[in-house]
mmCIF file of C-alpha atoms and ligand atoms in Angstrom:
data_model
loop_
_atom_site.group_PDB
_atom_site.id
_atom_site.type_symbol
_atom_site.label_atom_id
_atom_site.label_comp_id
_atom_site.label_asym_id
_atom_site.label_seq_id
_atom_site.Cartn_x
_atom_site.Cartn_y
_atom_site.Cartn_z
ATOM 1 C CA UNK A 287 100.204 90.174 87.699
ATOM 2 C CA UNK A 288 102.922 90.387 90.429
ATOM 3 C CA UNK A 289 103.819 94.075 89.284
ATOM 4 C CA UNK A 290 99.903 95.201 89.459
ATOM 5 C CA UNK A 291 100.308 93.439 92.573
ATOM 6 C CA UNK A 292 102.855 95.533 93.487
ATOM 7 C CA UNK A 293 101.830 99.197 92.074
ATOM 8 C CA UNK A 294 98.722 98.873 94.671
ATOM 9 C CA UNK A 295 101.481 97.500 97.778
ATOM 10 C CA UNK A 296 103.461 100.410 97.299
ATOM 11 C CA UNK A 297 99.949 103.081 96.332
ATOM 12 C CA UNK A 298 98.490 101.766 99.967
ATOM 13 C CA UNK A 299 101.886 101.729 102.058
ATOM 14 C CA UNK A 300 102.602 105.293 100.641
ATOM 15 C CA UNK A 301 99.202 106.310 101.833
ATOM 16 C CA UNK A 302 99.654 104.183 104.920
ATOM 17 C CA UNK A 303 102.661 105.627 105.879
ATOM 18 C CA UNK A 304 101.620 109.888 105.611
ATOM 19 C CA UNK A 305 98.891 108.964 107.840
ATOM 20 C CA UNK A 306 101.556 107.532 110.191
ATOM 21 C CA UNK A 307 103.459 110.219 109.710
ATOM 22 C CA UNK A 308 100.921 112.709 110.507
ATOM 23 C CA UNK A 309 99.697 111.207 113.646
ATOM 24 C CA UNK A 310 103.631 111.095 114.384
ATOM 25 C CA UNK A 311 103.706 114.993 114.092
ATOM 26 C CA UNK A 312 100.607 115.081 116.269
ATOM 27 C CA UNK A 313 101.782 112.939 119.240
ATOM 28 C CA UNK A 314 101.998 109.547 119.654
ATOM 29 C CA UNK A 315 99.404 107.685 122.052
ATOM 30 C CA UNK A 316 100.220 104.262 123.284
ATOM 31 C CA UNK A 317 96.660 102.036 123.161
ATOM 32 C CA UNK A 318 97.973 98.823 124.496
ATOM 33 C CA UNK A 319 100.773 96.901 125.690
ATOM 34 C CA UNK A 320 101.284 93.140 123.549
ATOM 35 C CA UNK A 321 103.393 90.181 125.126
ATOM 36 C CA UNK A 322 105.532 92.465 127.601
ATOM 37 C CA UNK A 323 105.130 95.986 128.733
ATOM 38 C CA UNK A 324 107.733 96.694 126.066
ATOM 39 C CA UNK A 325 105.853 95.487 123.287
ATOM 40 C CA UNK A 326 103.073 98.474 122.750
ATOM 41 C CA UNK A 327 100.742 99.144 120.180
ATOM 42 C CA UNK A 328 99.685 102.917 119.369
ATOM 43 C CA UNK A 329 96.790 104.289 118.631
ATOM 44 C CA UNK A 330 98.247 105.103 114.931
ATOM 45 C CA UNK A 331 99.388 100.789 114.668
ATOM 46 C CA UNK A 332 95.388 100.448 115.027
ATOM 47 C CA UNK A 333 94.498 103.279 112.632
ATOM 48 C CA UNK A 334 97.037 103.246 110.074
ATOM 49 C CA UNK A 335 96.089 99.140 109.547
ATOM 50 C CA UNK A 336 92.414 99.974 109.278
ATOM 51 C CA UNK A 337 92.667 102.196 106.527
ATOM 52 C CA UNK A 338 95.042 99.564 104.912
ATOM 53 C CA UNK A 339 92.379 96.928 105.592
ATOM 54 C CA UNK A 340 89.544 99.595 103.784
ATOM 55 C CA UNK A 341 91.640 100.130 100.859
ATOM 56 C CA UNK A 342 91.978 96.320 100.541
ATOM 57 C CA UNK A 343 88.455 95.612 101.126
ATOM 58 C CA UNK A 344 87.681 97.826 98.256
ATOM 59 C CA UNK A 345 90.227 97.342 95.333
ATOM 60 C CA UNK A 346 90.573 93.776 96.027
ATOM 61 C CA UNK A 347 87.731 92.084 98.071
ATOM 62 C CA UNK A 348 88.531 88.395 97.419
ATOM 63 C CA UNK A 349 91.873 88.258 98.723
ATOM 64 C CA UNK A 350 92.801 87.736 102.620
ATOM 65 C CA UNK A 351 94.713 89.810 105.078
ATOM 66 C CA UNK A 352 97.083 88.428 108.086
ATOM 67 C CA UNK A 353 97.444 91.870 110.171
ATOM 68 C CA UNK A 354 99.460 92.467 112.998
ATOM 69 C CA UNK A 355 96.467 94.520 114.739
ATOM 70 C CA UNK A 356 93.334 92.438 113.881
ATOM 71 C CA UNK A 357 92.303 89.126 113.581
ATOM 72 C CA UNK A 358 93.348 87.139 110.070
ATOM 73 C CA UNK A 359 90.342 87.431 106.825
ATOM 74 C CA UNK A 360 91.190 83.460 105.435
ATOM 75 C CA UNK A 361 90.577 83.740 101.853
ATOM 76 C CA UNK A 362 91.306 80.806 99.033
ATOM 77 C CA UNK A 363 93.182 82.971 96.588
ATOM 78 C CA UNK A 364 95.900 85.326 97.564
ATOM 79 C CA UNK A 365 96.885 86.793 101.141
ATOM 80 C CA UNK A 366 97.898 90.481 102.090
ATOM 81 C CA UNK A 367 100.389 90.688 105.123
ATOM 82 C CA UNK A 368 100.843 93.657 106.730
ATOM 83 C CA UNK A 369 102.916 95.555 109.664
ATOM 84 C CA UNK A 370 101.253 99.103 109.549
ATOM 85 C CA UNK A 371 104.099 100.500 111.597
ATOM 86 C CA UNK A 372 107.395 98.031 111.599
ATOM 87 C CA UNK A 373 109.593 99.467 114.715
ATOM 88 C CA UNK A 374 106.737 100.619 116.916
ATOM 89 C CA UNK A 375 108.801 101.285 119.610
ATOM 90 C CA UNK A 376 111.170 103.191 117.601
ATOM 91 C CA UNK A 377 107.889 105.358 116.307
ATOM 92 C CA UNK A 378 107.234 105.703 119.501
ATOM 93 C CA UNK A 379 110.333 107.141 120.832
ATOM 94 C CA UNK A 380 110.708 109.724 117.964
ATOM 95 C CA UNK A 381 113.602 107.519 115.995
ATOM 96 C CA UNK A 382 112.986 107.406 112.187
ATOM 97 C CA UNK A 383 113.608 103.797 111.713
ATOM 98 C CA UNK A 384 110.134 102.620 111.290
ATOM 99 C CA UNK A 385 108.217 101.471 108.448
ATOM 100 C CA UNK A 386 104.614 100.335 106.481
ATOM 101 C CA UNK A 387 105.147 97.006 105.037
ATOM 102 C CA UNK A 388 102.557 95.382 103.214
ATOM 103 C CA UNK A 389 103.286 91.645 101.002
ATOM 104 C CA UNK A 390 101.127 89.860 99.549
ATOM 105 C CA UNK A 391 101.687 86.075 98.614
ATOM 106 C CA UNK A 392 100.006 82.994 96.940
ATOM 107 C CA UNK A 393 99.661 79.705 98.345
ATOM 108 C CA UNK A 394 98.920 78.459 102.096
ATOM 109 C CA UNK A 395 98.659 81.762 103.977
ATOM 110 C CA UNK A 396 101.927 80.248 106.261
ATOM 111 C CA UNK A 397 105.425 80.929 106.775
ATOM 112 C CA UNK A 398 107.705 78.377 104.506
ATOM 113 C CA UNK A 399 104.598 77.507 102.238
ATOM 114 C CA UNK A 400 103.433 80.982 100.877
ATOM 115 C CA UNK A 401 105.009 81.987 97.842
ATOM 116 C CA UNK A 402 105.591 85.834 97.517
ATOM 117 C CA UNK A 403 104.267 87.723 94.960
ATOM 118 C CA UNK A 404 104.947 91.704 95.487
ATOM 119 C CA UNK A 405 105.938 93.666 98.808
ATOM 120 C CA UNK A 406 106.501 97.231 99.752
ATOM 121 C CA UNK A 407 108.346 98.588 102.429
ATOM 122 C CA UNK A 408 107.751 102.404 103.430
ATOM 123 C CA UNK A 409 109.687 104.839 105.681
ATOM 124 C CA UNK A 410 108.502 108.002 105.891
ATOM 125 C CA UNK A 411 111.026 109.157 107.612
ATOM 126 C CA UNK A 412 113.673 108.867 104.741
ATOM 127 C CA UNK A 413 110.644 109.148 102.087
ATOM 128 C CA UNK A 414 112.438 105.612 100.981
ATOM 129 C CA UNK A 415 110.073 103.425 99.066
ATOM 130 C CA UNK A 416 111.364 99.741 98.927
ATOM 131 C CA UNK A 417 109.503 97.438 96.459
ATOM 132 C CA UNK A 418 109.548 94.023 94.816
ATOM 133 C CA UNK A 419 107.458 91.648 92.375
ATOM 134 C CA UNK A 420 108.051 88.016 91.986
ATOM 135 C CA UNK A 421 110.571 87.519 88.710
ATOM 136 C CA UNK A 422 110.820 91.799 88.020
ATOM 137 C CA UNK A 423 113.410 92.448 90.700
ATOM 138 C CA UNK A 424 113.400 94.930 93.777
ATOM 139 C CA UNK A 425 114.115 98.831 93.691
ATOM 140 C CA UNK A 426 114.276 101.677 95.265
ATOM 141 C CA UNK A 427 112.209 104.934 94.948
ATOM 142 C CA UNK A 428 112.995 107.982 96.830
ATOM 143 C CA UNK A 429 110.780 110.914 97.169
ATOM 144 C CA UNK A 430 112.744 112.930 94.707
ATOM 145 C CA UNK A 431 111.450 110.791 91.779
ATOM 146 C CA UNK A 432 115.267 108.477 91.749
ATOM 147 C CA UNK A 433 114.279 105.382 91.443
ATOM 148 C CA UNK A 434 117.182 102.493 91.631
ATOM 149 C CA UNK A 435 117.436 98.754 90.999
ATOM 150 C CA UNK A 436 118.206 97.131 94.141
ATOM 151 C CA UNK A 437 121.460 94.784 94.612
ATOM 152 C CA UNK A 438 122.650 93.413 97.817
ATOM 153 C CA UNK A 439 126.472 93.691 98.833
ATOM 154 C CA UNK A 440 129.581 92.555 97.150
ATOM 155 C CA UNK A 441 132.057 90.732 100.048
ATOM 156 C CA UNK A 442 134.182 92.771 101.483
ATOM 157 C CA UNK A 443 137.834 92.491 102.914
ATOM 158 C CA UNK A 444 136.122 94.470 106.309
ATOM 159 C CA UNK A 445 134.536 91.519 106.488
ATOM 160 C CA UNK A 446 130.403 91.302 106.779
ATOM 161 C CA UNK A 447 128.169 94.103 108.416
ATOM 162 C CA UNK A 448 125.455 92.131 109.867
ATOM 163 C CA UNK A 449 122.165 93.675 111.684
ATOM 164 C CA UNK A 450 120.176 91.902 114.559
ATOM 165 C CA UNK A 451 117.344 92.480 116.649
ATOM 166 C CA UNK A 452 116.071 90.602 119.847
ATOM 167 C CA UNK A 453 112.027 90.741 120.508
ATOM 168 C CA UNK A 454 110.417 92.232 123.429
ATOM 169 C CA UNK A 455 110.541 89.072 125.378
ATOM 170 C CA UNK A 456 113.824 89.775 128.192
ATOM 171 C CA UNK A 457 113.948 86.080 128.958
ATOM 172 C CA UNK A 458 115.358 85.130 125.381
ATOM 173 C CA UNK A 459 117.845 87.915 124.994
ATOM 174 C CA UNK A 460 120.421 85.960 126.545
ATOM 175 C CA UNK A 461 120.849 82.698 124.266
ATOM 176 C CA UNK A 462 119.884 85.599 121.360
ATOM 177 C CA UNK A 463 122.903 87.285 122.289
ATOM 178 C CA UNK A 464 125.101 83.898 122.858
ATOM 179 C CA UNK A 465 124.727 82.988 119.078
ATOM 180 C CA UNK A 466 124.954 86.493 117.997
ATOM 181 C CA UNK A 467 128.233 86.795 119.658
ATOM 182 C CA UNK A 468 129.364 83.504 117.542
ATOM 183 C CA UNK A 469 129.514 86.255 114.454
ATOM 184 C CA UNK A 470 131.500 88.462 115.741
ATOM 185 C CA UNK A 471 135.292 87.278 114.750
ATOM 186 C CA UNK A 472 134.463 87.613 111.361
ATOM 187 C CA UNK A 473 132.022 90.201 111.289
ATOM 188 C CA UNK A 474 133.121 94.103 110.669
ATOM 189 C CA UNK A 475 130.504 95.343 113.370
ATOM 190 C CA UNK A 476 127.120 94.843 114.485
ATOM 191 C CA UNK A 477 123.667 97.129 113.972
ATOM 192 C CA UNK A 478 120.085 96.487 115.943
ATOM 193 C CA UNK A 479 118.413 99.294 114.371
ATOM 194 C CA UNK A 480 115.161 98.214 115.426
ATOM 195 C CA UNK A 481 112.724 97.564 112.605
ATOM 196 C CA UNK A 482 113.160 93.933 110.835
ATOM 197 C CA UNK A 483 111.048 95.092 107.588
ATOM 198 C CA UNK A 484 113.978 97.603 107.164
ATOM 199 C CA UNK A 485 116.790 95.484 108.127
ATOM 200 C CA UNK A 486 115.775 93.264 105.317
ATOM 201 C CA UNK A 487 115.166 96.019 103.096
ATOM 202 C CA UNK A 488 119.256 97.402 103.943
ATOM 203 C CA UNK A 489 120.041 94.214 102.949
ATOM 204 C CA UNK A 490 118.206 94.068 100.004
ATOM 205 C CA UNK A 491 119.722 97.437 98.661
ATOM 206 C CA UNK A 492 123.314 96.493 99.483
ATOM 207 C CA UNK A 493 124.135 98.841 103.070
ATOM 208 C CA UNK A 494 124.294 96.129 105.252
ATOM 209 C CA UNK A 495 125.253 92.027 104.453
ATOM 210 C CA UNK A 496 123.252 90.577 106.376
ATOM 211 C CA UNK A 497 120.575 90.045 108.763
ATOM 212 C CA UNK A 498 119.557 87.455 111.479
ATOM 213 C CA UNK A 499 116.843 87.956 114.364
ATOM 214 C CA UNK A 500 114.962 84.986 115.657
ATOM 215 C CA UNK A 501 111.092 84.824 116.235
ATOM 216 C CA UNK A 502 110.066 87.530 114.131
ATOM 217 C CA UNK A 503 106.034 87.396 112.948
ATOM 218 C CA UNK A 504 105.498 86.719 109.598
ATOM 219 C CA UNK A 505 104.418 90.671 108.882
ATOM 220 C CA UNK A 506 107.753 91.874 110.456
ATOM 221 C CA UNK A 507 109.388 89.719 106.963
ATOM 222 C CA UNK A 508 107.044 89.028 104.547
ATOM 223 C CA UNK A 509 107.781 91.640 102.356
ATOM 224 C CA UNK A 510 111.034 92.574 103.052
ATOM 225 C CA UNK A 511 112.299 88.773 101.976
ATOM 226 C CA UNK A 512 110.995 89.383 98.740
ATOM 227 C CA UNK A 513 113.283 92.364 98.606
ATOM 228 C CA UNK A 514 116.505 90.455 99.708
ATOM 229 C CA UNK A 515 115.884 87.310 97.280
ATOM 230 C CA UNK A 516 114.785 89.605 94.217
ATOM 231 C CA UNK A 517 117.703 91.916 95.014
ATOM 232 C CA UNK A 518 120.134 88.714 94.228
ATOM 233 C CA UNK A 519 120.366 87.749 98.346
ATOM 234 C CA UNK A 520 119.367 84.504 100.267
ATOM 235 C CA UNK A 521 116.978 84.238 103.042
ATOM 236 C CA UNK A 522 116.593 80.748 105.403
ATOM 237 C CA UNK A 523 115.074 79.783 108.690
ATOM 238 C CA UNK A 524 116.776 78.009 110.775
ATOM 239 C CA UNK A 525 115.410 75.947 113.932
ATOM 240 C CA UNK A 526 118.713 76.524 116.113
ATOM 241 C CA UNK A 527 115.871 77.317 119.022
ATOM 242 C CA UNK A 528 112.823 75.095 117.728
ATOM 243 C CA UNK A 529 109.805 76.867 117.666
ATOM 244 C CA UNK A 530 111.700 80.369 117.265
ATOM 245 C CA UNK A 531 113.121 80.565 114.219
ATOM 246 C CA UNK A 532 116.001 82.349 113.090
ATOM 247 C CA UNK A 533 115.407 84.421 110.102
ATOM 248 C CA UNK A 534 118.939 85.041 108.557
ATOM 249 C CA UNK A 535 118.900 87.278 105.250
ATOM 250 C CA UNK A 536 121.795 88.011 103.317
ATOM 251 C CA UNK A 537 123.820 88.269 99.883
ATOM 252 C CA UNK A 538 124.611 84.880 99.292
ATOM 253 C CA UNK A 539 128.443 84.710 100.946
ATOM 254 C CA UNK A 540 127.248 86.484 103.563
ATOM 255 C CA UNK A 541 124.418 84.798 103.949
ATOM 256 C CA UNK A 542 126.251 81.247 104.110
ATOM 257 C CA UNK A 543 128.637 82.715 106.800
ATOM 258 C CA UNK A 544 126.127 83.684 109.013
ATOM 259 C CA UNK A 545 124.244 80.603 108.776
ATOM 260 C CA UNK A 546 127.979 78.411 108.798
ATOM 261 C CA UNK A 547 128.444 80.406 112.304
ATOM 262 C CA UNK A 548 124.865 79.715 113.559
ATOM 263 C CA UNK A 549 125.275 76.070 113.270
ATOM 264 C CA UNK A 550 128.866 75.776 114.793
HETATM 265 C C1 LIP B 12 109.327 94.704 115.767
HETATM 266 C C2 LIP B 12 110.514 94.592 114.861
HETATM 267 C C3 LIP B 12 111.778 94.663 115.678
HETATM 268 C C4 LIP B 12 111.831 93.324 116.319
HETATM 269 C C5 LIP B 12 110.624 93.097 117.202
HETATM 270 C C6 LIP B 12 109.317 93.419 116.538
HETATM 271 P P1 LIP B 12 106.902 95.819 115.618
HETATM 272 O O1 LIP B 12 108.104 94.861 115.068
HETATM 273 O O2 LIP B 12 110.543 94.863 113.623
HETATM 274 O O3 LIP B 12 112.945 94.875 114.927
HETATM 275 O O4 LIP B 12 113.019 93.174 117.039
HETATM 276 O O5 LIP B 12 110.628 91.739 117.585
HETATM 277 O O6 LIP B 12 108.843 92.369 115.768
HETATM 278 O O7 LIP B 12 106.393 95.181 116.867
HETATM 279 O O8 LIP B 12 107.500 97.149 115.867
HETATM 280 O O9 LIP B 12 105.921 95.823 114.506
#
């Protein structure tokens, strides 16, 4: 079931992510600002996770969608979670680090209780399909037809590339940055590349080590989780900062360093 499950992720978040595309090509049109002025939603974020929502609605009408644009569907069965564009603000600025994410999991429709089934992660850009179902591993299918089992990183004697990110929010980027800093004698450098469904996804396929950026919403990692862990890696939460959790994602070494260096 998980691979059906997955087939339609990655058949919606393909189609998803052209029409992102396209209205990229056209211009991009901010609709609304979110918790700060630097936290925008364009007119494609609305768009592209309608027709994501109509394609669900259709193919499979019991199920229920968490969506970072609309309000939730509850449903008994399974739950779709979906970023329509992951790294809006890079979309927005004409950097290609964005991505279409769609997951969908079983269980209570909440962070720590869900159980993933399948995910997708799209970017355009790089015509990089990410993809994963429960138990059947993660790969990797470029628009070339190459398609390649995903494995996170063997340790290294550079020590650990790790990405980060720090939310919109200006008055947490301070204490983000204090524990961040508490990796950096033993990592090899730092990336914030901007888009957490595609930091997990590097991860997952082995070009970073790891990952940690607190406070993310559950469609910024819901699918790209299921990448890391079915691509051999670890992901935790940790509650360093109570109710803003630190997601840290990783291959298992790397992973335990991080997390090791968090808790300090
Ligand atoms: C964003 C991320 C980014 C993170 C932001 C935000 P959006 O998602 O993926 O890396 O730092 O907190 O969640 O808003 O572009 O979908």
């Amino acid at each position: 079931m998980s691979v059906d499950l997955r087939d339609l992720a990655v058949d919606i978040a393909h189609e998803a992510g052209e029409l992102a595309a396209r209205r990229r090509a056209e211009g991009v049109r901010i609709a609304a600002t979110k918790s700060t002025l630097a936290d925008i939603v364009t007119e494609a974020d609305r768009e592209v996770e309608r027709l994501i929502r109509d394609r669900l609605a259709r193919e499979r009408p019991a199920d229920g969608i968490i969506g970072e644009e609309y309000d939730p569907v509850p449903a008994e069965g399974l739950t779709w979670i979906v970023d329509p564009i992951d790294g809006t603000v890079n979309y927005a600025q004409g950097l290609p680090f964005w991505a279409v994410s769609i997951a969908v999991v079983s269980g209570p429709a909440r962070v720590g209780e869900w159980t993933a089934q399948a995910g997708a992660v799209f970017a355009p850009a790089t015509n990089e399909m990410f993809s994963a179902a429960l138990g059947a591993g993660a790969r990797l299918d470029v628009g070339d037809g190459t398609s390649v089992a995903l494995q996170v990183a063997e340790p290294s004697a550079a020590g650990e590339l790790v990405a980060t990110g720090f939310g919109y929010d200006r008055s947490t980027h301070a204490a983000d940055l204090a524990e961040i800093a508490r990796l950096l004698p033993f990592a090899r450098d730092l990336r914030r590349f901007g888009a957490a469904s595609l930091d997990l996804a590097s991860v997952a396929a082995g070009r970073i080590d790891a990952y940690s950026e607190r406070d993310l919403k559950a469609w910024d990692h819901a699918a790209g989780a299921l990448l890391v862990t079915e691509a051999g890696g670890a992901v935790s939460f940790l509650d360093t900062m109570g109710a803003r959790p630190r997601i840290v994602a990783g291959s298992r070494p790397a992973h335990d360093r991080v997390v090791a260096a968090l808790r300090e």
